[in-house]
Amino acid sequence: MSYYIANEKVDLKYYPNYSFEVGDVDGDGKMEFISLNQSGTLLKTFNLESELLFEKNLDNTGNWGTAIICAADIDGDGRDEIIVPAGKSIAAFDGKGNKIREYKLESGKKESYGLNVPLIGVAKISAFEEISIVAYIAGGEIVALDTDFKEIWKTGGFRNDCGHEIHFADIDGDGFDEIAFCTVDCHIDWSGKRTEPNAGDLVLLDHDGTVMLRKRVDGYIDDSHFDDIAMGNFLGEGNFQILVEKGILLDFKGDVIWNISEKFEHGQWIAHTSAPNHNKGRIVFISELWGSNKRGLLFSGNGKNIKDITNILPWTAFDSEEHKKLNLKLLPSRCHIIQWAPESEPEIFLSQQAHMPFVSGPISEYHRCYQTVRFQLKAMFMDLQGNLLGEAPFGDSQIKDYFYNGEVHSRIADVDGDGRQEIIFPKQDGRVMIVKKHI
């Protein structure tokens, strides 16, 4: 088994954090890389050969690289359009940077990171549309748009800010997607770390905007939000459940089915797949980010432990004098399940990233890098029993004045059109790394 870095030509010139996506914007069967900078003011689109297809200035005022963007073919021409927040509007650009759709907001409210529209995604919510655009608007509104950017529905009454991401799945089997997200009072943070409590709710909407579930997050755990939400048939009993990254499985009413949150310090990301060997339910892997032990746990859909990989993987040691002087720490990355080829067994991907301690100052500066530093890291691969299958070493750097919150949107997709999935991983040096496997 051989894992390797196939391509890292594209240099974004910044670390995109959450604001990264892939899509085929020119219709050539290969995907392009789409990103926003930290403030959300610059949209860039590159192809695999590192050619800049276009860049566009946007009227955003973000500060943490938190804008969620998406790509989808909304005009039926076989090419994906790029859908992004653009100040007091939601805008769609074609592969040449032409604005082809725009939805203007009635409100100019902003959330605590400075964005008017922090979350945008694509879902199936209407019998009259193959896809629709669903967005969270600061101030506590959710809007659903058709492909002409006309309103299908709008609902409100949520909290001013929102969680990191928005999630879609047809959990009731009616052919339409439900919508899951967190809504919070203000800047995302653990309630215990703030001068005043920061309340947050877990929300599930039906495809027509009806609230199916809304419950306080701190009723489950001492926090204001859930970082990741997954919906699936985890128990294997024919119906879907909701899994949150702290290790709690819920039914549609928000009642707890099982809770293994005591096994985590700060669970961050969920990857899951069908249980192997004709077993029922799902296999789940959760990786942590801000915990102290590089924790990762593999378990069954009924919450039973398969393997705790905490501290048993080949983690890199930051032991040079420079690394020690900077107090550089190693953290896990977002995890994924990848199936390298249709006949392949699914594997778990987990990589590594560096963290430099926060500098003092305003919150917008907490994750700014104050000194360039280079290091070697490893991408790691496991089977569904948690056994290490292999590694792919790579070089990386934190770059002075780049901004790192450690929560980058790595992706799994067939980016080069060869019929096999790849891992698309934006490194901290700004380069987009594509990982493949010889099979």
mmCIF file of N, CA and C in Angstrom, residues 1 3 307 309 312-314 348 350 379-383 385-391:
data_model
loop_
_atom_site.group_PDB
_atom_site.id
_atom_site.type_symbol
_atom_site.label_atom_id
_atom_site.label_comp_id
_atom_site.label_asym_id
_atom_site.label_seq_id
_atom_site.Cartn_x
_atom_site.Cartn_y
_atom_site.Cartn_z
ATOM 1 N N MET A 1 0.851 -1.187 0.000
ATOM 2 C CA MET A 1 0.000 0.000 0.000
ATOM 3 C C MET A 1 0.887 1.238 0.000
ATOM 4 N N TYR A 3 0.789 5.471 -0.226
ATOM 5 C CA TYR A 3 0.098 6.755 -0.259
ATOM 6 C C TYR A 3 1.111 7.824 -0.665
ATOM 7 N N LYS A 307 -11.921 1.137 18.829
ATOM 8 C CA LYS A 307 -10.515 1.408 19.137
ATOM 9 C C LYS A 307 -10.332 2.877 19.484
ATOM 10 N N ILE A 309 -7.600 5.540 19.428
ATOM 11 C CA ILE A 309 -6.290 5.703 18.788
ATOM 12 C C ILE A 309 -5.467 6.812 19.445
ATOM 13 N N ILE A 312 -1.510 6.616 20.020
ATOM 14 C CA ILE A 312 -0.880 5.402 19.506
ATOM 15 C C ILE A 312 -0.479 5.526 18.040
ATOM 16 N N LEU A 313 -0.885 6.603 17.388
ATOM 17 C CA LEU A 313 -0.486 6.832 16.007
ATOM 18 C C LEU A 313 0.918 7.456 15.976
ATOM 19 N N PRO A 314 1.567 7.443 14.815
ATOM 20 C CA PRO A 314 2.933 7.996 14.722
ATOM 21 C C PRO A 314 2.918 9.514 14.644
ATOM 22 N N ILE A 348 -9.949 5.324 6.902
ATOM 23 C CA ILE A 348 -10.038 6.548 7.688
ATOM 24 C C ILE A 348 -8.794 7.385 7.430
ATOM 25 N N LEU A 350 -6.689 10.758 8.627
ATOM 26 C CA LEU A 350 -6.465 11.735 9.679
ATOM 27 C C LEU A 350 -5.079 12.323 9.473
ATOM 28 N N ALA A 379 0.284 12.547 6.905
ATOM 29 C CA ALA A 379 -1.090 12.103 6.754
ATOM 30 C C ALA A 379 -1.123 10.620 7.102
ATOM 31 N N MET A 380 -2.160 10.191 7.837
ATOM 32 C CA MET A 380 -2.215 8.811 8.335
ATOM 33 C C MET A 380 -3.510 8.143 7.874
ATOM 34 N N PHE A 381 -3.421 6.827 7.691
ATOM 35 C CA PHE A 381 -4.552 6.070 7.151
ATOM 36 C C PHE A 381 -4.773 4.816 7.984
ATOM 37 N N MET A 382 -6.045 4.570 8.328
ATOM 38 C CA MET A 382 -6.418 3.419 9.140
ATOM 39 C C MET A 382 -7.532 2.637 8.477
ATOM 40 N N ASP A 383 -7.615 1.347 8.814
ATOM 41 C CA ASP A 383 -8.766 0.558 8.385
ATOM 42 C C ASP A 383 -9.906 0.762 9.387
ATOM 43 N N GLN A 385 -10.962 -1.042 11.629
ATOM 44 C CA GLN A 385 -10.704 -1.582 12.965
ATOM 45 C C GLN A 385 -9.711 -0.690 13.727
ATOM 46 N N GLY A 386 -9.282 0.401 13.067
ATOM 47 C CA GLY A 386 -8.356 1.323 13.711
ATOM 48 C C GLY A 386 -6.897 0.961 13.563
ATOM 49 N N ASN A 387 -6.580 0.011 12.689
ATOM 50 C CA ASN A 387 -5.188 -0.375 12.461
ATOM 51 C C ASN A 387 -4.540 0.569 11.456
ATOM 52 N N LEU A 388 -3.321 0.985 11.752
ATOM 53 C CA LEU A 388 -2.603 1.884 10.866
ATOM 54 C C LEU A 388 -2.222 1.153 9.581
ATOM 55 N N LEU A 389 -2.611 1.713 8.434
ATOM 56 C CA LEU A 389 -2.304 1.122 7.139
ATOM 57 C C LEU A 389 -1.091 1.754 6.480
ATOM 58 N N GLY A 390 -0.879 3.024 6.732
ATOM 59 C CA GLY A 390 0.244 3.698 6.091
ATOM 60 C C GLY A 390 0.241 5.175 6.379
ATOM 61 N N GLU A 391 1.286 5.840 5.856
ATOM 62 C CA GLU A 391 1.472 7.265 6.084
ATOM 63 C C GLU A 391 1.885 7.935 4.775
#
